[in-house]
Amino acid sequence: MEKKQSIAKLNYLKIAPRKVRLIANLLKKRSAIEAEAELLYRPQRAAKPLLKLLRSAISNAINKDLNKEKLFISDIR
């Protein structure tokens, strides 16, 4: 069975990679809904662009006829 996936990219973010990685590592292996809720309440500056990126990936997945409830973050870098 082939795994379907949705990919979204964020380029030219002017925040230090170490600071973004702190937030990104919290999201690995979480469901998309859980990750979205986590980002909404994070005070760090990197949370807002990552939330926008996550919502873009979710939107891409919905356009590929994938179920939002079954989505999870397999990899983020």
Tab-separated table of C-alpha atoms in Angstrom:
chain	number	residue	atom	x	y	z
A	1	MET	CA	0.000	0.000	0.000
A	2	GLU	CA	1.451	3.316	-1.077
A	3	LYS	CA	1.582	6.043	1.543
A	4	LYS	CA	0.017	9.284	0.445
A	5	GLN	CA	1.683	12.406	1.688
A	6	SER	CA	1.425	16.127	1.484
A	7	ILE	CA	4.468	18.368	1.420
A	8	ALA	CA	4.759	22.060	2.212
A	9	LYS	CA	7.920	24.162	2.240
A	10	LEU	CA	8.861	27.330	4.061
A	11	ASN	CA	11.714	29.308	2.558
A	12	TYR	CA	13.459	32.494	3.660
A	13	LEU	CA	12.299	32.554	7.270
A	14	LYS	CA	14.349	35.123	9.166
A	15	ILE	CA	14.503	33.331	12.494
A	16	ALA	CA	17.531	31.390	13.724
A	17	PRO	CA	17.278	27.714	12.741
A	18	ARG	CA	18.018	26.584	16.291
A	19	LYS	CA	14.993	28.495	17.579
A	20	VAL	CA	12.718	27.082	14.882
A	21	ARG	CA	14.040	23.563	15.475
A	22	LEU	CA	13.019	23.775	19.158
A	23	ILE	CA	9.393	24.148	18.140
A	24	ALA	CA	9.575	21.829	15.125
A	25	ASN	CA	10.892	18.917	17.207
A	26	LEU	CA	7.820	19.138	19.439
A	27	LEU	CA	5.587	18.436	16.443
A	28	LYS	CA	7.204	15.231	15.138
A	29	LYS	CA	4.957	12.155	15.170
A	30	ARG	CA	1.902	14.159	16.286
A	31	SER	CA	-1.423	14.273	14.539
A	32	ALA	CA	-2.082	17.372	12.454
A	33	ILE	CA	-4.904	18.518	14.736
A	34	GLU	CA	-2.780	18.082	17.868
A	35	ALA	CA	0.160	19.935	16.291
A	36	GLU	CA	-2.095	22.808	15.216
A	37	ALA	CA	-3.456	23.157	18.753
A	38	GLU	CA	0.082	23.072	20.171
A	39	LEU	CA	1.252	25.853	17.838
A	40	LEU	CA	-1.735	28.063	18.594
A	41	TYR	CA	-0.706	28.372	22.241
A	42	ARG	CA	3.077	28.588	21.878
A	43	PRO	CA	4.458	32.059	22.723
A	44	GLN	CA	7.636	31.637	20.643
A	45	ARG	CA	8.044	33.722	17.516
A	46	ALA	CA	8.687	30.633	15.351
A	47	ALA	CA	5.256	29.165	16.155
A	48	LYS	CA	3.314	31.517	13.869
A	49	PRO	CA	5.195	30.710	10.621
A	50	LEU	CA	5.171	26.988	11.485
A	51	LEU	CA	1.413	27.156	12.050
A	52	LYS	CA	0.980	28.768	8.648
A	53	LEU	CA	3.161	26.046	7.106
A	54	LEU	CA	1.184	23.283	8.835
A	55	ARG	CA	-2.121	24.722	7.662
A	56	SER	CA	-0.748	24.861	4.119
A	57	ALA	CA	0.251	21.188	4.300
A	58	ILE	CA	-3.193	20.275	5.659
A	59	SER	CA	-4.846	22.202	2.843
A	60	ASN	CA	-2.651	20.411	0.279
A	61	ALA	CA	-3.646	17.068	1.795
A	62	ILE	CA	-7.351	17.899	1.703
A	63	ASN	CA	-6.999	18.789	-1.985
A	64	LYS	CA	-5.517	15.297	-2.513
A	65	ASP	CA	-8.664	13.786	-0.904
A	66	LEU	CA	-6.958	12.817	2.361
A	67	ASN	CA	-8.828	12.809	5.672
A	68	LYS	CA	-7.716	15.603	8.052
A	69	GLU	CA	-8.325	13.446	11.147
A	70	LYS	CA	-5.875	10.781	9.934
A	71	LEU	CA	-3.033	13.161	9.065
A	72	PHE	CA	0.133	13.227	11.136
A	73	ILE	CA	3.548	14.848	10.862
A	74	SER	CA	6.020	12.196	9.780
A	75	ASP	CA	8.985	14.495	9.210
A	76	ILE	CA	9.747	18.156	9.725
A	77	ARG	CA	13.085	19.781	9.005
